[in-house]
Coordinates of C-alpha atoms and ligand atoms in Angstrom, one line a residue:
X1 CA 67.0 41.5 -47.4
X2 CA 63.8 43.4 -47.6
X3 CA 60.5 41.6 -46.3
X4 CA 57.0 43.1 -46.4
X5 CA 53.9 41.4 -44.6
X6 CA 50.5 42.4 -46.0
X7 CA 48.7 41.2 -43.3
X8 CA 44.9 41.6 -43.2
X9 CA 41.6 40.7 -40.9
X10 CA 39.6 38.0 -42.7
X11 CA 36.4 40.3 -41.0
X12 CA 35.3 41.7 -44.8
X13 CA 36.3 41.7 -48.2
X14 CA 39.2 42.7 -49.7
X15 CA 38.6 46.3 -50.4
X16 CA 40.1 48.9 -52.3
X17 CA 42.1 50.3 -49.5
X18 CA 43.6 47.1 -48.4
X19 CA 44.6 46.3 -52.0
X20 CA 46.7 49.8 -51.9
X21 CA 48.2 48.5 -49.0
X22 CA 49.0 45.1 -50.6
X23 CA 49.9 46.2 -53.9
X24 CA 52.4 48.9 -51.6
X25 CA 53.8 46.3 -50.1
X26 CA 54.3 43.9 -53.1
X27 CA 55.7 46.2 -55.0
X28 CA 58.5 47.9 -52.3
X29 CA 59.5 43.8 -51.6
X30 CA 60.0 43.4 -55.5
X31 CA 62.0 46.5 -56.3
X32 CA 64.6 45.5 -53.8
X33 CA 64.3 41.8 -54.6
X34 CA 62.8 41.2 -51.0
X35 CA 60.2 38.6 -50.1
X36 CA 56.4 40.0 -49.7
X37 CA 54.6 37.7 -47.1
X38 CA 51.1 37.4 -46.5
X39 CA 49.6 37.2 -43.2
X40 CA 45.3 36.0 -42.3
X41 CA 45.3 37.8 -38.7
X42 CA 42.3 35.3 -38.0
X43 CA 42.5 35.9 -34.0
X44 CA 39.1 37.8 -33.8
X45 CA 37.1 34.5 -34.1
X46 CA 34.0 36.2 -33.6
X47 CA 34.2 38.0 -37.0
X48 CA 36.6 36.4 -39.1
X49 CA 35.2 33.6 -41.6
X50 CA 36.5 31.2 -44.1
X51 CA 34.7 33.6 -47.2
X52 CA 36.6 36.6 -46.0
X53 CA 39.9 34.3 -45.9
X54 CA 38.9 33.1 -49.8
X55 CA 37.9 36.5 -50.7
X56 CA 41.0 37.8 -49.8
X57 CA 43.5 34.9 -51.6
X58 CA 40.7 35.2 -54.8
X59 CA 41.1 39.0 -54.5
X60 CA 44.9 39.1 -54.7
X61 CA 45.1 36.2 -57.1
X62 CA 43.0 38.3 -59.0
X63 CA 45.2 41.4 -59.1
X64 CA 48.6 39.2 -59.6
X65 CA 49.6 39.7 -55.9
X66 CA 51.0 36.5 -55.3
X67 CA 52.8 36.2 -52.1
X68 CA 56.7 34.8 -51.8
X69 CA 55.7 33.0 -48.4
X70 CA 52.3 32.4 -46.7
X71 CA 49.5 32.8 -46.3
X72 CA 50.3 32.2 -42.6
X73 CA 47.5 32.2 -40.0
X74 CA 47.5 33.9 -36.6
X75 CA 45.0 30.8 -35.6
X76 CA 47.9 28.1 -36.1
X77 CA 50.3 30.2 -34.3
X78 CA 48.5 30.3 -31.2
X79 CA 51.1 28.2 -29.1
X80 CA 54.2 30.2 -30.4
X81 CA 52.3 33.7 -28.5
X82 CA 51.6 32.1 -25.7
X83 CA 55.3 30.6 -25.6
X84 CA 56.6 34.1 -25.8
X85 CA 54.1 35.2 -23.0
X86 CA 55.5 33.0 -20.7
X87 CA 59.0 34.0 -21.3
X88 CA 58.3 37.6 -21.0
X89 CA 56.2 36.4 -17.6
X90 CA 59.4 34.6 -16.6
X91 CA 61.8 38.2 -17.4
X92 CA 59.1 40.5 -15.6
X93 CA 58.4 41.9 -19.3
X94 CA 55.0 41.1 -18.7
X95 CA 52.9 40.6 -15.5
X96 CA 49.8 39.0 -14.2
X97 CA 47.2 41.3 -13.6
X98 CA 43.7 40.7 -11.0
X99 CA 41.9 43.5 -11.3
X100 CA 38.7 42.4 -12.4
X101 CA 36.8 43.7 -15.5
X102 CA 34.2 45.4 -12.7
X103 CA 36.9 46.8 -11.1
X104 CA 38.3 48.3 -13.8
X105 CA 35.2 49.8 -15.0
X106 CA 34.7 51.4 -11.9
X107 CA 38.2 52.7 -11.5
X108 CA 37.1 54.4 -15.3
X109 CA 34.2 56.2 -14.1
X110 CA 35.9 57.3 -11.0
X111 CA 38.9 58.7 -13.2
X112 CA 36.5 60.1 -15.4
X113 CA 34.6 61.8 -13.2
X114 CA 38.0 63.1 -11.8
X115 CA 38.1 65.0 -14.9
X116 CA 41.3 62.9 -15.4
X117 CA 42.0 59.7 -19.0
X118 CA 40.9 56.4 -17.3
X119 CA 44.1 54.0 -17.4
X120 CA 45.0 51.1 -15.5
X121 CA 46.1 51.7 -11.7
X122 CA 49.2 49.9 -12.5
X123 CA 48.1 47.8 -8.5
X124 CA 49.8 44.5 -10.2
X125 CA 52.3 46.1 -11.5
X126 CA 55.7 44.7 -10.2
X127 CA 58.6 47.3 -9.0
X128 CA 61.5 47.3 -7.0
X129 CA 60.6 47.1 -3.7
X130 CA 57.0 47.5 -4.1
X131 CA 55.0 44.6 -2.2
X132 CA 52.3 42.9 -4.2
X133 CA 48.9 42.5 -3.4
X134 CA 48.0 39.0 -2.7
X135 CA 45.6 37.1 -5.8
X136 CA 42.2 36.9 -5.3
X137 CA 41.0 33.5 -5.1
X138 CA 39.0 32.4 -8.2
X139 CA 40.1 35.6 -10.5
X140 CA 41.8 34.2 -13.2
X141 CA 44.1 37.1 -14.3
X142 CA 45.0 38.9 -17.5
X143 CA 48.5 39.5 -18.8
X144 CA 49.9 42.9 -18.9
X145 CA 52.9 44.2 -20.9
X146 CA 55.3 46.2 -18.4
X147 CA 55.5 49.2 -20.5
X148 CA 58.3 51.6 -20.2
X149 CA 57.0 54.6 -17.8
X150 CA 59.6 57.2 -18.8
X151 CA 60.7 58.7 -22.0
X152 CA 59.5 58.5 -25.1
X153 CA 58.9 56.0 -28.1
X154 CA 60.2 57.8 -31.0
X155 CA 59.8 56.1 -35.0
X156 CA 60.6 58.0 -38.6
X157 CA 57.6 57.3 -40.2
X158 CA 58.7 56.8 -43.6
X159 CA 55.7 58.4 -44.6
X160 CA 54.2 61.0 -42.1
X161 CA 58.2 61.6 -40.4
X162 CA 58.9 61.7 -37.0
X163 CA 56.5 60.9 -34.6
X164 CA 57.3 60.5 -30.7
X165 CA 54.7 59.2 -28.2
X166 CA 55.9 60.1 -24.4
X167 CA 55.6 56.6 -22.9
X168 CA 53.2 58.2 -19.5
X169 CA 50.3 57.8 -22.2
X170 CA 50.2 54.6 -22.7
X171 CA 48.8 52.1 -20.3
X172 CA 50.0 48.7 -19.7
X173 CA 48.5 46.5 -22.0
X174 CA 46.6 43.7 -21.8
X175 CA 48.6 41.4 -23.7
X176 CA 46.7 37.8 -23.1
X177 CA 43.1 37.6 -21.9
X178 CA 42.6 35.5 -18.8
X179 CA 42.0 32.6 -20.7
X180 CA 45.6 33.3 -22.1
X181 CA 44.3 33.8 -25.3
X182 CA 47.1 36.4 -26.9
X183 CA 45.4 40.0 -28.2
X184 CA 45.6 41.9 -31.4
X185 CA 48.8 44.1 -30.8
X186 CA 51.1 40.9 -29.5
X187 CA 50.2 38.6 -32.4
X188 CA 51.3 41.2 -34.3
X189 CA 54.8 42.1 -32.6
X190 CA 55.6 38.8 -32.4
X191 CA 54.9 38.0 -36.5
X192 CA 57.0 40.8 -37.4
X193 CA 59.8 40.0 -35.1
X194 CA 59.8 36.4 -36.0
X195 CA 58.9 36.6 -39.8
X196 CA 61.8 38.9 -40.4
X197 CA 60.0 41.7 -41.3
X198 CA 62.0 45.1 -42.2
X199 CA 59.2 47.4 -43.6
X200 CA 55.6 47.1 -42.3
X201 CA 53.6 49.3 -44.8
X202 CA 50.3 49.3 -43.4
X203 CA 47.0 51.9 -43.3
X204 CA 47.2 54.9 -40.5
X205 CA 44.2 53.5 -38.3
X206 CA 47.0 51.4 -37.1
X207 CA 49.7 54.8 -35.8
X208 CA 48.0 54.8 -32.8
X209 CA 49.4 51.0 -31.9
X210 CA 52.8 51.2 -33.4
X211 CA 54.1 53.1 -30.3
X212 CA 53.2 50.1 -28.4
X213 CA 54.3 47.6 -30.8
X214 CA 57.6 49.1 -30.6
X215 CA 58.0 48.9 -26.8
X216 CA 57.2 45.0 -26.7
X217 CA 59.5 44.4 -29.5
X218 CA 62.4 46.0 -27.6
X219 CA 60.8 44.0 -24.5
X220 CA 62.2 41.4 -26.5
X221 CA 65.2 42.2 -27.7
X222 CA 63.9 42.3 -31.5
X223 CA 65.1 44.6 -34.1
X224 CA 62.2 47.1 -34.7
X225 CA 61.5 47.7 -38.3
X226 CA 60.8 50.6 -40.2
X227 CA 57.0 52.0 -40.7
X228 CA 55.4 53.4 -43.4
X229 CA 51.6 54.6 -42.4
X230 CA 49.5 55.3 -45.4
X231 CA 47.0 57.9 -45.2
X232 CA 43.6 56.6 -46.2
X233 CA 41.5 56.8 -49.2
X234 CA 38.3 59.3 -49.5
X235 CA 35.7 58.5 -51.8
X236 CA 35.0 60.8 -54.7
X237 CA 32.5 62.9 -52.9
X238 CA 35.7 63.6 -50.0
X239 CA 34.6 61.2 -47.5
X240 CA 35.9 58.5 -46.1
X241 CA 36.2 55.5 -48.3
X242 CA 33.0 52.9 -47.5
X243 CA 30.6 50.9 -48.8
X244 CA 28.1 53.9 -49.6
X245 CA 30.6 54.8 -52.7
X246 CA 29.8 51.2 -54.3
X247 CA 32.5 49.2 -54.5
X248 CA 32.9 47.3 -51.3
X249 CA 34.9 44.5 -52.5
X250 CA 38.1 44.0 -55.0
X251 CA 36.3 41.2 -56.8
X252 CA 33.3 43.8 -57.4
X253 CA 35.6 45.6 -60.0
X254 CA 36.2 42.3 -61.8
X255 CA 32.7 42.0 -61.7
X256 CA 32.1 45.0 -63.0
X257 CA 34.2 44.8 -66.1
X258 CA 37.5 45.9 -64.6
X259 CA 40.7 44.4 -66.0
X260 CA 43.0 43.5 -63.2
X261 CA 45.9 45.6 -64.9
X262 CA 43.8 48.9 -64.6
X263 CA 42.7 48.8 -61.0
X264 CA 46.8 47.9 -60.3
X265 CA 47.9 50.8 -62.4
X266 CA 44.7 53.2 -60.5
X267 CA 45.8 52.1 -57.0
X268 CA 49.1 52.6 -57.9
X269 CA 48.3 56.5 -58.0
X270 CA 46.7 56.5 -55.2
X271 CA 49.0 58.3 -53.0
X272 CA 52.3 57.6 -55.0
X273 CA 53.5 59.4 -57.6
X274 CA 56.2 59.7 -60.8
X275 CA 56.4 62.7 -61.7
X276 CA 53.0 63.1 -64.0
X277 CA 53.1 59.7 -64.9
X278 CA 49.5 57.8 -65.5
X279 CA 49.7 55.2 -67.3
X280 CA 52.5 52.1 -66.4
X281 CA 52.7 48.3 -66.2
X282 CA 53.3 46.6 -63.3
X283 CA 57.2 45.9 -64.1
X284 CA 57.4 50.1 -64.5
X285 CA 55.7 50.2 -61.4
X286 CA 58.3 48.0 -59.2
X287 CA 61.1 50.0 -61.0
X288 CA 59.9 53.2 -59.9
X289 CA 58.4 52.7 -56.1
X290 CA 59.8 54.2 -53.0
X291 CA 58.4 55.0 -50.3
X292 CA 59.7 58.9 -51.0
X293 CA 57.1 59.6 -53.0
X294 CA 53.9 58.9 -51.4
X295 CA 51.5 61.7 -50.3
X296 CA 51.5 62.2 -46.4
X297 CA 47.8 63.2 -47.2
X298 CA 45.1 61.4 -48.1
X299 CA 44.1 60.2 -51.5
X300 CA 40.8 60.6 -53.4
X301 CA 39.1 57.9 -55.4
X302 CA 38.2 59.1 -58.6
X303 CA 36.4 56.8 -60.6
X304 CA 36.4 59.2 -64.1
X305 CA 40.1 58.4 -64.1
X306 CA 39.7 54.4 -62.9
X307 CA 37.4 54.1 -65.9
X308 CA 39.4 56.0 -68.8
X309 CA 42.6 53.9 -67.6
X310 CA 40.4 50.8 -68.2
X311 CA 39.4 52.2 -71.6
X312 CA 42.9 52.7 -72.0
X313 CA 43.5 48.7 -71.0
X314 CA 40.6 47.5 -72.9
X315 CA 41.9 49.1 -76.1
X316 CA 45.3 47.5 -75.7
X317 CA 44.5 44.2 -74.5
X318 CA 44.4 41.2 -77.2
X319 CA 41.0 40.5 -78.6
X320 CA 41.7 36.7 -77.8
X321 CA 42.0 37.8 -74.2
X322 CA 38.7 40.4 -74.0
X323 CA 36.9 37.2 -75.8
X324 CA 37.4 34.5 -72.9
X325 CA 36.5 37.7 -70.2
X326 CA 33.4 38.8 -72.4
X327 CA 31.8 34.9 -72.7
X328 CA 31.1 34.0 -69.4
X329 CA 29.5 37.5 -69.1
X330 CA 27.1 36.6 -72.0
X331 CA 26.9 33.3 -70.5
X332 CA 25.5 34.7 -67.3
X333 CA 23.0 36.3 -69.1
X334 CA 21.9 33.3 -70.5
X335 CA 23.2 34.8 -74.2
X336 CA 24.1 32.0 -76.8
X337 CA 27.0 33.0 -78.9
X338 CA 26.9 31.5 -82.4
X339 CA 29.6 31.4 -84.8
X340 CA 28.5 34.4 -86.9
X341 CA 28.4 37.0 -86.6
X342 CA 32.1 36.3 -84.6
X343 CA 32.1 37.4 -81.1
X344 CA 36.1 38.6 -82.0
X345 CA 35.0 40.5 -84.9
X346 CA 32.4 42.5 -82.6
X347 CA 34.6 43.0 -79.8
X348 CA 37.8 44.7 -82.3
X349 CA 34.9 46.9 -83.4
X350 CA 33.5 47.7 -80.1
X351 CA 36.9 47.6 -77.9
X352 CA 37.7 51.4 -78.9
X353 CA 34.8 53.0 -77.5
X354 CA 34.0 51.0 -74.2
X355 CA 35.2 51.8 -70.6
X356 CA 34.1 48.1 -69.1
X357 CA 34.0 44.7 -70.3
X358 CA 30.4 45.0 -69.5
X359 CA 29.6 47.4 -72.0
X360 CA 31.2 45.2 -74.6
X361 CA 29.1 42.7 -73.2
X362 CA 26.1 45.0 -73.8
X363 CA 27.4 45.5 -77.2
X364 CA 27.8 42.2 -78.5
X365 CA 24.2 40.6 -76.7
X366 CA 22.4 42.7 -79.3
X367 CA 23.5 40.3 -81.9
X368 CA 23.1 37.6 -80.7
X369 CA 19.2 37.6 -78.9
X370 CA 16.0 37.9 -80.5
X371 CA 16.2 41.7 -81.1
X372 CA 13.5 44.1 -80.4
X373 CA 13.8 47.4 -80.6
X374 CA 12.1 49.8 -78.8
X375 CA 9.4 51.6 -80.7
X376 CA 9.7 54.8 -79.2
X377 CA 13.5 55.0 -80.2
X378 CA 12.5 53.7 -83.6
X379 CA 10.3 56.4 -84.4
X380 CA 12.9 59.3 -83.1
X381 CA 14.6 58.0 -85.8
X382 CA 12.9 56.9 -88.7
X383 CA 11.5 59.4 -90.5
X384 CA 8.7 58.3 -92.9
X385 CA 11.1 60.3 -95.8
X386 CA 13.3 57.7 -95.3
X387 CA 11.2 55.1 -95.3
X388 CA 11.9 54.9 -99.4
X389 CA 16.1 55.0 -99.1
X390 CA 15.6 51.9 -96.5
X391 CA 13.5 50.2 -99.2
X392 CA 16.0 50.7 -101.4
X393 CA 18.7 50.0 -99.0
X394 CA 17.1 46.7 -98.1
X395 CA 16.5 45.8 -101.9
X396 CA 20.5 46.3 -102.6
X397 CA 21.7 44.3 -99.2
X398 CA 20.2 41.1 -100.6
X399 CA 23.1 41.2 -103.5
X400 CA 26.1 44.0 -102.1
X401 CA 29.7 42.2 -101.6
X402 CA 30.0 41.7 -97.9
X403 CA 31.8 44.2 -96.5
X404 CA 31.8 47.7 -95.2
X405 CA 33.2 49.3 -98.5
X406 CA 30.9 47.8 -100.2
X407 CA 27.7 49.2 -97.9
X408 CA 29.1 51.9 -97.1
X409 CA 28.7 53.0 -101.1
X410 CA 25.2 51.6 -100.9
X411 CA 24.4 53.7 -97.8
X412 CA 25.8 56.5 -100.3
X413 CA 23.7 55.3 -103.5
X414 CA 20.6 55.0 -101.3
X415 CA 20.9 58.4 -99.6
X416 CA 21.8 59.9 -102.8
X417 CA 18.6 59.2 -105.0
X418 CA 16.3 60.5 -102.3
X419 CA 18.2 63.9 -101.6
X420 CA 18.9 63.0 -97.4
X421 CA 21.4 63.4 -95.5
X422 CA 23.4 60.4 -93.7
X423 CA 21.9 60.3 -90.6
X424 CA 18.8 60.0 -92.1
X425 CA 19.4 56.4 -93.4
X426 CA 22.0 55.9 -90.9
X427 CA 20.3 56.0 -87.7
X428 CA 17.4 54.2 -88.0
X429 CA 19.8 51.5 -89.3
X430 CA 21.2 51.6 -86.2
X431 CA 18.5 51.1 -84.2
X432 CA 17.0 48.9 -86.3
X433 CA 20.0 46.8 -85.9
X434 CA 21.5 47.3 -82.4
X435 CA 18.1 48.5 -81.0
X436 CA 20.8 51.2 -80.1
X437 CA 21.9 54.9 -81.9
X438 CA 24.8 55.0 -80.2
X439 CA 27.2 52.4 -82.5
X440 CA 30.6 52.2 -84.5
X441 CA 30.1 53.4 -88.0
X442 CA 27.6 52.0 -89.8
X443 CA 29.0 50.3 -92.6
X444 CA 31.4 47.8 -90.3
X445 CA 28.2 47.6 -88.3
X446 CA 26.3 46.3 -90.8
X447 CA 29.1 43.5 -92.2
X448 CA 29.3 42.4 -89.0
X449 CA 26.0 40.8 -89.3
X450 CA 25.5 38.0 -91.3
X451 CA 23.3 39.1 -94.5
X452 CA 19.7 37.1 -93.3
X453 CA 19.8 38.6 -89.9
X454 CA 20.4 42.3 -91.6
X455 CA 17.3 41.5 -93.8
X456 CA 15.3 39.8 -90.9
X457 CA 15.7 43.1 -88.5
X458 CA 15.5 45.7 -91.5
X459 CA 12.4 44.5 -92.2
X460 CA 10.7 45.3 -88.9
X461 CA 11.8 49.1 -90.0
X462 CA 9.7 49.0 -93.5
X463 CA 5.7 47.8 -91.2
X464 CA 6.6 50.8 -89.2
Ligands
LIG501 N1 45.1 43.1 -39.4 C1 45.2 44.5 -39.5 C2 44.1 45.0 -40.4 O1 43.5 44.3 -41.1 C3 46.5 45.0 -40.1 C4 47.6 44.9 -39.1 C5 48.9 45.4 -39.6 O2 49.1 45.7 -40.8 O3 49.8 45.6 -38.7 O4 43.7 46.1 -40.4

């Protein structure tokens, strides 16, 4: 049975790199049929907060990333590390260590200055035969991990291949503070031991622990599982991925008038590939991924491509759907929407050319405020030889059938009699209209309005 942990600090939002990782995850525990378990690793109490555990759930929730088990928190499981401490204490696994935090700095500098890496002295360190200095009075001590001092730790990174670490670089490490709070690496270990877990898919800042993570888990006599490292994410201009390219948070893409389904099916590219494959659903997805086919190096963000797969999205979705998403949106800018013109009817005209729900947003405001348009646009576009087709134009819209076949041939009448061509009569209509030249065609424009409000706007063009 396959089981994947996503398992994330509640320091920050839930950005786009830490989705990747989750959606990774999610998706390698579904195509075997495995369980995908999400893990708060709340321990750092000075940074985590409630908003960053929220922001992550909402986050996730938001992208259909729903966990089989959890979320568990590190904070609850406080007892069960320290448990495992003492048994390790108890098996000469682990060790108390004196050395004071002074001490230590000063054997640093001294090592430094030596020319040589500052490590731990390894004066606590218990071996056959060796006699132990006796504890200082008053120093409470730390607890280290007896790490292996031969050989080396040696993992098939199912993404960057074989690494091996010689075990003379690592230092013993402190595994529980001397108030016996655990650290980082052990809460870690001792969740993926005891939550099963088979694959840990996580981002490459974390290679440089996995070495030591293995040696405690064979401390312990756990099975080690297998890692995947994924290479991080650059940001369109080729540098790392941060809060400078926008974006910071997962929710900011919602925000922004991203469909859920897009960013899934963008992240989902980012580093993993089908052949030349683009555009897939979620279900194609889990059918497809393996961790064969990611890219040892790292992925750039491209935000042309994020944005045409969310036209693509838009385009498809139902216009029920884009209505609920686009209301609230309207809402927040205080629009009213009224029955006519129908905020449907504007959104199937408007859903073909947009790459955010904001823009249809954008789109369908204009018919529903107290329009104004700009007078400087106007007069780009209203020529004063057109000035006598919109008369006409305006005369003719008080009695034309209601729809665009219908306009559309008094657009043609009207341009027609006075010699002009279409964009003549067409563009100040536009902006007249929309306050905007940029629109659908004209004639389903136009009958998306009701008839009064088409008179009340095209009259502002005829006192110009
Ligand atoms: N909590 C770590 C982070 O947010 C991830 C740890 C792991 O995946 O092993 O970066």
């Amino acid at each position: 049975m396959i089981r994947t942990r996503f398992a994330p600090s509640p320091t920050g939002f839930l950005h786009i790199g830490g989705a990747r990782t989750a959606l990774f995850c999610w998706a390698f525990a579904r195509h075997y049929g495995g369980k995908f378990i999400l893990r708060i690793e709340d321990t750092d109490v000075a940074r985590s907060t409630p908003e960053a555990v929220q922001g992550i759930i909402d986050g996730m929730k938001w992208l259909g990333l729903t966990p089989d088990e959890g979320p568990f928190y590190q904070m609850q499981r406080m007892e069960r590390y320290k448990e495992v401490i003492r048994q390790m204490l108890a098996a000469g696994t682990a060790y108390y260590c004196y050395t004071t935090p002074e001490e230590l700095e000063g054997m640093r500098e001294e090592q430094r200055s030596r020319g040589l890496k500052p490590r731990y002295d390894g004066a606590w360190r218990p071996e056959p035969g060796k006699a132990l200095p006796t504890p200082p009075a008053g120093v409470q001590p730390v607890v280290r991990f007896r790490n292996p001092t031969a050989g080396v730790v040696v993992w098939d990174d199912l993404v960057k291949g074989r690494i091996e670490i010689a075990n003379a670089e690592l230092d013993d490490l402190v595994i529980a503070r001397a108030d016996f709070t655990p650290t980082y690496n052990f809460c870690v270990v001792v969740d993926d031991w005891e939550m099963g877990i088979t694959h840990v898919i996580r981002g490459d800042d974390h290679v440089n622990n996995t070495p030591r993570q293995i040696n405690i888990l064979q401390a312990l006599g756990a099975q080690v599982p297998l890692y995947a490292h994924l290479s991080m994410i650059l940001g369109d201009d080729g540098q790392k991925l941060s809060k400078r390219h926008g974006a910071v948070s997962v929710m900011q893409y919602d925000d922004e008038g991203y469909l859920p389904e897009a960013v899934l099916n963008y992240l989902a590219r980012l580093g993993w590939s089908h052949g030349d494959d683009e555009v897939f659903s979620m279900a194609q997805f889990c059918a497809w991924f393996d961790l064969d086919h990611i890219t040892p190096s790292a992925a750039q963000f491209n935000t042309e491509k994020l944005n045409w797969l969310n036209a693509y999205y838009i385009k498809q979705a139902d216009n029920a759907r884009l209505v609920a998403l686009v209301q609230p949106r309207l809402a927040a800018r205080g629009v009213t929407i009224t029955a006519t013109p129908s905020l449907e009817a504007i959104i199937s005209l408007y859903k073909e050319r947009v790459s955010k729900l904001n823009e249809l947003a954008d789109a369908a405001e204009v018919f529903y405020i107290d329009l104004r348009p700009n007078p400087e646009v106007l007069a780009q576009h209203l020529m004063p030889e057109a000035l006598p087709a919109l008369a006409d134009f305006i005369a003719g819209v008080k009695d034309v059938a209601w729809e665009a076949p219908a306009i559309s041939a008094l657009i043609k009448a009207c341009i027609g009699k006075h010699g002009l061509k279409m964009p003549k009569l067409a563009m100040p209509l536009r902006v007249l209209l929309t306050g905007q030249a940029q629109t659908p065609s004209v004639d389903a424009l136009i009958a998306l309005f009701p008839r009064d409000l088409v008179l009340k706007r095209l009259a502002a063009g005829q006192v110009s």
